[in-house]
Structure formats: structure tokens, C-alpha cells
Amino acid sequence: MLFNSFTFMIFLPVVFLLYWFVFRRLKWQNLLILVASYTFYGWWDWRFLILIVITSLSSFVSGLLIKRYEGRRPLQRIVSAVNIVLNLGILATFKYFNFFVDSLSGLMQVFGWTLDWPVMHIILPVGISFYTFQALSYSIDVYTRKIEPTRDVIAFFSFISFFPQLVAGPIERAISLLPQMLRERTFDYATAVDGMRQMLWGFFKKLIIADTCAEVVNGMWDGLNTASGLSLFIASVLFSFQIYADFSGYSDIAIGCAKLFGIRLTTNFRVPYLSRNVREFWRRWHITLMNWFTQYVYFPLGGSRCSRGRTILNTIIVFALSGLWHGADWTFVLWGLYHALLFIPLILLGSRAYKDTVAAGRLLPTWRELIAMVVTFLLVNFGWILFRAPDFAQFSEFVGRLFSPSLFKLNGLTMKMATTLLWCVGLVLVEWMQRDREHVLQIDGYRLFAAKSVRLALYAAVTFLIFYFAGQVQTFIYFQF
């Protein structure tokens, strides 16, 4: 079921009303969440539910067994390892089997050997990378004694399958979301209103920014052999905003939707294109994924608490795995390695890890901050070309045409490009003004919006813009991951 579908517009209010007015006890609320989540997920294909049940059951049982074998560390290690191998095996089979076979076959051909293995025609289950990582976080945290295993199977299955964030995150660690499933929840009007505002802003980013950018970007990639360098540069910039508005828009809808049910999800984006270096960008982009890799890969490898050379190696491993997580293609792996390459100078120079908001307490950035943000955006933007390319050959053609004399010629530009760029500029401006808030429509405290009528007029205006200017509906980009 898609957030931007008529079906979801009916589904959500029905579940909301049942949740607060019929199923008032915690046990029944969790059961409703589970049924609603399985309905939401099974709407694409009910067969996908088999996999999420297996993942949930194996992780739940592993937690109980780890508790049962307390004091017998080797047995706990075996239980945890079996669960990890099982879930990663399912993920590898459905997402990476053909990739591994094709890669191995290509390697064998280098040595003159032919590998004639069958290729499986597998439909990639929506969101499998997200809920698999969420389930793994539970068993690992139980093994490392960061959380106690639960015996409430309904609450646990609801934690794994919670429908707002099931198919595209945020990736919630058990230590954050599971306790919320185990305690009583009460309706809070202010939180619910803020959730609706955050959802509205998410729909704005998705339907106006992302989907409008997609029309231009897809057209440019389809006509790559005739496009000018300048038009390709604009297309690359528009894709940067497309993927940001698409994914952060989904996260806003998910987080806002969860607030309607009294549940807090982790912030997944904090204005990443206002970052002053690539290190800060990855503190602000897909936060929950990078937190997962930091906790379960980077730190166990030694993190930065080792030699500089080992720190660089650990960084390369994390970004290579992050690239592979995004897709079963070498372009994604190279995209991850590209970002690792951008990290290396920061590690060698001991560059500052920014934890504050840019230009905090000021209306405008300094020239140094502005230049740092522009340079960081251009570096990230170049990486998105590789991310978007169907294969390395088309990436090479794109870059070759981009860095050609036509980069400085105005031919090939269209009014659609110009108007879409204006939407992106508008997005940057409003996010700059609200860069210290969770989302743009969090307008509490502003004297201009003190009157309720003014706030309602703003929400109505945003809603009108969505219905009037929305682009052709596109599937959320991260559904494929």
C-alpha cells in the first residue's frame, strides 16, 4: 500500500479510530497494529508476509534462547549467529543472488572459464532490507545485553512490522521502538496535530518536489545521447533534490503517522544539504541506517579507537557495505566507495565533526560556511549521478557529456527545468529558515502564526499547492531497497 494512494487515505483514519476508540487496552492496540501492518504490507503481495513472519519469529525465539542460556556464552553466541545467518541469508537470496552469480561469472570469464549457473527470477520483497536490519538489531542488542528480551510475541511482531516505517524506514533499533510497544500509550492532541503537519510537509516534498523533479530527470536520462552538458548538470542537481525530497518525504510521513498512534520514531533527516563537509552530511542523511552500520559494523571493527590506517579501512568497509545495502549492482558499491574516498582526507586532517546547526542564532551563514555547503553539495551531487546511473557505461557517458564544452552553453534548457529548479530553491529557503526544527511546518512560537486562523490558512495553502502542482505520481525511490 502506498502512502500517496487513495487506499491509504481510507486505511489510516479507519485504523486510527479503531486504535483510540475501540481497542483501548495495550494488548488489543498492539494486535490492531500487527493486523493493520500485515494488511498494509500484504497489499502488494500476500506472499511477502511469509518472509517477514520468518524474520520476526526467528529473532523473537533467538532472544528467548539467549536469555535462557544466560551464563553460557558459547551457546548464546551460536544462537545469535544462527539468527544472523538465517536473516542475512534470506536477504542475500532475494536481493543479491543474481548479483553474486553474475559477478562470479564475470570473474571466471576473465580467466577464460564459463560459469553456467541458473539465474533466478525473484521478485524483490518491498522493504526487506529495512525490516531485516531492524530484526537483527534486536537479537544483537539482546546478545550484547543492551536490552532484555521480551516474551510478548504480539508486541514484538508489531515492533518489526509497524506499518508507518515498515517498507522504507526509519530503521528503528529495538532499544528505541520496542519499549514503546510494551507500555501504555495515551492520546496527546498536540502530538497528533504535529504528526498531521509533518505528514502534510512530507506529502508536499514527495508530490511536488520529488515527483516533479522525476519527470525532468527521467527525461534527461532517456535522451542522454542528445543532451547538453548544462542540461545534464541541472538534471543531476534535480535528482539530488528528487531523492532527498522523496526519501525524507517518506520519513516525514512515517514519523508523523506514528505520532498519531502515540509512538515516536527516530529522525531520519536533518537538512543534509546544509552540511559543511561530507562527515556532517552523513550525520544528517539517512541517519538511522548510518547509526545501524556505526553500532553493528564500525564500532565492532574498532571504529576510530585504533590507528589512522585502520580507521580508514573501517570507514571503507562501512561505506562499501552501505552501498551494497542500497542495491545489488556495482554502481551502488562504487557510490559507497566514492563517499569513503571523500571521508579519507577528513580523517587524515582530523577535520571537525560538526554537531551544531550551521549559522546557529544567525539569519545568514558566513562566506566560509556558504562555500563549505556549496562544495559539499557538489561533491554529494556528483555521487548521485553514479547512484542514479543504470550501469557504469551510462554513468561514463553522462559524465563525459557533462564535462564537455556544452556545459557552458544554454541550449537544451526548458521552462520545465526552470520552474522545477525554483521549487527546489524554495525548498532550500524554507528549510534554511526552519533548520533547527524537526520539520518546516513546526511553526509553534512564531508570532506570525499565533492565531489559529493563520495556521489553518497556511495548511490549506500547502494542501492547495499539493493538489494543484503535484507531478506525475511516482513510486517512492527507496522501495526498491
PDB file of N, CA and C in Angstrom, residues 50-62 65 77-95 128 131-133 135-136 139:
ATOM      1  N   ILE A  50       5.148 -14.068   4.326  1.00  0.00           N
ATOM      2  CA  ILE A  50       5.827 -15.277   4.812  1.00  0.00           C
ATOM      3  C   ILE A  50       7.234 -14.934   5.290  1.00  0.00           C
ATOM      4  N   LEU A  51       7.916 -14.091   4.538  1.00  0.00           N
ATOM      5  CA  LEU A  51       9.295 -13.731   4.882  1.00  0.00           C
ATOM      6  C   LEU A  51       9.355 -12.898   6.159  1.00  0.00           C
ATOM      7  N   ILE A  52       8.458 -11.942   6.286  1.00  0.00           N
ATOM      8  CA  ILE A  52       8.500 -11.099   7.479  1.00  0.00           C
ATOM      9  C   ILE A  52       8.113 -11.895   8.726  1.00  0.00           C
ATOM     10  N   VAL A  53       7.255 -12.887   8.562  1.00  0.00           N
ATOM     11  CA  VAL A  53       6.912 -13.768   9.692  1.00  0.00           C
ATOM     12  C   VAL A  53       8.126 -14.599  10.102  1.00  0.00           C
ATOM     13  N   ILE A  54       8.843 -15.146   9.127  1.00  0.00           N
ATOM     14  CA  ILE A  54      10.043 -15.936   9.424  1.00  0.00           C
ATOM     15  C   ILE A  54      11.085 -15.080  10.132  1.00  0.00           C
ATOM     16  N   THR A  55      11.327 -13.888   9.605  1.00  0.00           N
ATOM     17  CA  THR A  55      12.298 -12.973  10.214  1.00  0.00           C
ATOM     18  C   THR A  55      11.897 -12.617  11.640  1.00  0.00           C
ATOM     19  N   SER A  56      10.620 -12.299  11.846  1.00  0.00           N
ATOM     20  CA  SER A  56      10.138 -11.921  13.176  1.00  0.00           C
ATOM     21  C   SER A  56      10.230 -13.087  14.153  1.00  0.00           C
ATOM     22  N   LEU A  57       9.791 -14.268  13.705  1.00  0.00           N
ATOM     23  CA  LEU A  57       9.777 -15.434  14.586  1.00  0.00           C
ATOM     24  C   LEU A  57      11.185 -15.867  14.978  1.00  0.00           C
ATOM     25  N   SER A  58      12.087 -15.898  14.016  1.00  0.00           N
ATOM     26  CA  SER A  58      13.455 -16.335  14.320  1.00  0.00           C
ATOM     27  C   SER A  58      14.138 -15.372  15.287  1.00  0.00           C
ATOM     28  N   SER A  59      13.912 -14.069  15.116  1.00  0.00           N
ATOM     29  CA  SER A  59      14.520 -13.081  16.006  1.00  0.00           C
ATOM     30  C   SER A  59      13.900 -13.135  17.399  1.00  0.00           C
ATOM     31  N   PHE A  60      12.593 -13.333  17.463  1.00  0.00           N
ATOM     32  CA  PHE A  60      11.911 -13.448  18.750  1.00  0.00           C
ATOM     33  C   PHE A  60      12.410 -14.667  19.530  1.00  0.00           C
ATOM     34  N   VAL A  61      12.470 -15.814  18.864  1.00  0.00           N
ATOM     35  CA  VAL A  61      12.929 -17.047  19.520  1.00  0.00           C
ATOM     36  C   VAL A  61      14.390 -16.936  19.921  1.00  0.00           C
ATOM     37  N   SER A  62      15.215 -16.319  19.078  1.00  0.00           N
ATOM     38  CA  SER A  62      16.633 -16.182  19.409  1.00  0.00           C
ATOM     39  C   SER A  62      16.815 -15.366  20.682  1.00  0.00           C
ATOM     40  N   LEU A  65      16.040 -17.640  23.613  1.00  0.00           N
ATOM     41  CA  LEU A  65      17.094 -18.638  23.810  1.00  0.00           C
ATOM     42  C   LEU A  65      18.359 -18.007  24.395  1.00  0.00           C
ATOM     43  N   ARG A  77      26.273 -17.304  21.745  1.00  0.00           N
ATOM     44  CA  ARG A  77      26.933 -16.877  20.507  1.00  0.00           C
ATOM     45  C   ARG A  77      26.413 -17.690  19.321  1.00  0.00           C
ATOM     46  N   ILE A  78      26.191 -18.966  19.520  1.00  0.00           N
ATOM     47  CA  ILE A  78      25.682 -19.829  18.447  1.00  0.00           C
ATOM     48  C   ILE A  78      24.271 -19.417  18.054  1.00  0.00           C
ATOM     49  N   VAL A  79      23.417 -19.190  19.064  1.00  0.00           N
ATOM     50  CA  VAL A  79      22.034 -18.783  18.790  1.00  0.00           C
ATOM     51  C   VAL A  79      21.996 -17.470  18.015  1.00  0.00           C
ATOM     52  N   SER A  80      22.776 -16.490  18.479  1.00  0.00           N
ATOM     53  CA  SER A  80      22.816 -15.198  17.805  1.00  0.00           C
ATOM     54  C   SER A  80      23.341 -15.336  16.374  1.00  0.00           C
ATOM     55  N   ALA A  81      24.387 -16.140  16.197  1.00  0.00           N
ATOM     56  CA  ALA A  81      24.974 -16.330  14.870  1.00  0.00           C
ATOM     57  C   ALA A  81      23.991 -17.006  13.916  1.00  0.00           C
ATOM     58  N   VAL A  82      23.264 -18.009  14.415  1.00  0.00           N
ATOM     59  CA  VAL A  82      22.290 -18.712  13.571  1.00  0.00           C
ATOM     60  C   VAL A  82      21.210 -17.749  13.096  1.00  0.00           C
ATOM     61  N   ASN A  83      20.720 -16.904  13.999  1.00  0.00           N
ATOM     62  CA  ASN A  83      19.677 -15.942  13.618  1.00  0.00           C
ATOM     63  C   ASN A  83      20.206 -14.943  12.603  1.00  0.00           C
ATOM     64  N   ILE A  84      21.429 -14.462  12.804  1.00  0.00           N
ATOM     65  CA  ILE A  84      22.014 -13.504  11.871  1.00  0.00           C
ATOM     66  C   ILE A  84      22.202 -14.138  10.496  1.00  0.00           C
ATOM     67  N   VAL A  85      22.742 -15.353  10.477  1.00  0.00           N
ATOM     68  CA  VAL A  85      22.974 -16.044   9.199  1.00  0.00           C
ATOM     69  C   VAL A  85      21.655 -16.322   8.485  1.00  0.00           C
ATOM     70  N   LEU A  86      20.638 -16.738   9.238  1.00  0.00           N
ATOM     71  CA  LEU A  86      19.331 -17.027   8.634  1.00  0.00           C
ATOM     72  C   LEU A  86      18.753 -15.776   7.977  1.00  0.00           C
ATOM     73  N   ASN A  87      18.732 -14.671   8.703  1.00  0.00           N
ATOM     74  CA  ASN A  87      18.112 -13.462   8.170  1.00  0.00           C
ATOM     75  C   ASN A  87      18.932 -12.833   7.056  1.00  0.00           C
ATOM     76  N   LEU A  88      20.256 -12.823   7.205  1.00  0.00           N
ATOM     77  CA  LEU A  88      21.080 -12.310   6.118  1.00  0.00           C
ATOM     78  C   LEU A  88      21.023 -13.246   4.911  1.00  0.00           C
ATOM     79  N   GLY A  89      20.840 -14.536   5.161  1.00  0.00           N
ATOM     80  CA  GLY A  89      20.699 -15.490   4.062  1.00  0.00           C
ATOM     81  C   GLY A  89      19.442 -15.246   3.251  1.00  0.00           C
ATOM     82  N   ILE A  90      18.340 -14.951   3.950  1.00  0.00           N
ATOM     83  CA  ILE A  90      17.092 -14.619   3.254  1.00  0.00           C
ATOM     84  C   ILE A  90      17.280 -13.349   2.429  1.00  0.00           C
ATOM     85  N   LEU A  91      17.896 -12.333   3.052  1.00  0.00           N
ATOM     86  CA  LEU A  91      18.143 -11.076   2.355  1.00  0.00           C
ATOM     87  C   LEU A  91      19.030 -11.286   1.136  1.00  0.00           C
ATOM     88  N   ALA A  92      20.107 -12.069   1.310  1.00  0.00           N
ATOM     89  CA  ALA A  92      21.041 -12.305   0.209  1.00  0.00           C
ATOM     90  C   ALA A  92      20.379 -13.063  -0.931  1.00  0.00           C
ATOM     91  N   THR A  93      19.532 -14.032  -0.599  1.00  0.00           N
ATOM     92  CA  THR A  93      18.870 -14.839  -1.627  1.00  0.00           C
ATOM     93  C   THR A  93      17.932 -13.993  -2.482  1.00  0.00           C
ATOM     94  N   PHE A  94      17.119 -13.185  -1.826  1.00  0.00           N
ATOM     95  CA  PHE A  94      16.096 -12.424  -2.559  1.00  0.00           C
ATOM     96  C   PHE A  94      16.644 -11.159  -3.195  1.00  0.00           C
ATOM     97  N   LYS A  95      17.719 -10.616  -2.640  1.00  0.00           N
ATOM     98  CA  LYS A  95      18.211  -9.346  -3.150  1.00  0.00           C
ATOM     99  C   LYS A  95      19.517  -9.469  -3.930  1.00  0.00           C
ATOM    100  N   ILE A 128      12.567  -5.258   2.370  1.00  0.00           N
ATOM    101  CA  ILE A 128      13.218  -6.370   3.062  1.00  0.00           C
ATOM    102  C   ILE A 128      14.504  -5.934   3.752  1.00  0.00           C
ATOM    103  N   TYR A 131      13.352  -4.062   7.276  1.00  0.00           N
ATOM    104  CA  TYR A 131      12.890  -4.835   8.417  1.00  0.00           C
ATOM    105  C   TYR A 131      13.887  -5.912   8.826  1.00  0.00           C
ATOM    106  N   THR A 132      14.732  -6.370   7.902  1.00  0.00           N
ATOM    107  CA  THR A 132      15.779  -7.328   8.275  1.00  0.00           C
ATOM    108  C   THR A 132      16.777  -6.684   9.227  1.00  0.00           C
ATOM    109  N   PHE A 133      17.219  -5.473   8.911  1.00  0.00           N
ATOM    110  CA  PHE A 133      18.158  -4.777   9.790  1.00  0.00           C
ATOM    111  C   PHE A 133      17.518  -4.464  11.139  1.00  0.00           C
ATOM    112  N   ALA A 135      15.199  -6.249  12.642  1.00  0.00           N
ATOM    113  CA  ALA A 135      15.144  -7.504  13.398  1.00  0.00           C
ATOM    114  C   ALA A 135      16.520  -7.890  13.930  1.00  0.00           C
ATOM    115  N   LEU A 136      17.550  -7.701  13.108  1.00  0.00           N
ATOM    116  CA  LEU A 136      18.903  -8.041  13.545  1.00  0.00           C
ATOM    117  C   LEU A 136      19.337  -7.190  14.728  1.00  0.00           C
ATOM    118  N   SER A 139      18.221  -8.958  18.105  1.00  0.00           N
ATOM    119  CA  SER A 139      18.979 -10.126  18.587  1.00  0.00           C
ATOM    120  C   SER A 139      20.402  -9.733  18.983  1.00  0.00           C
TER     121      SER A 139
END
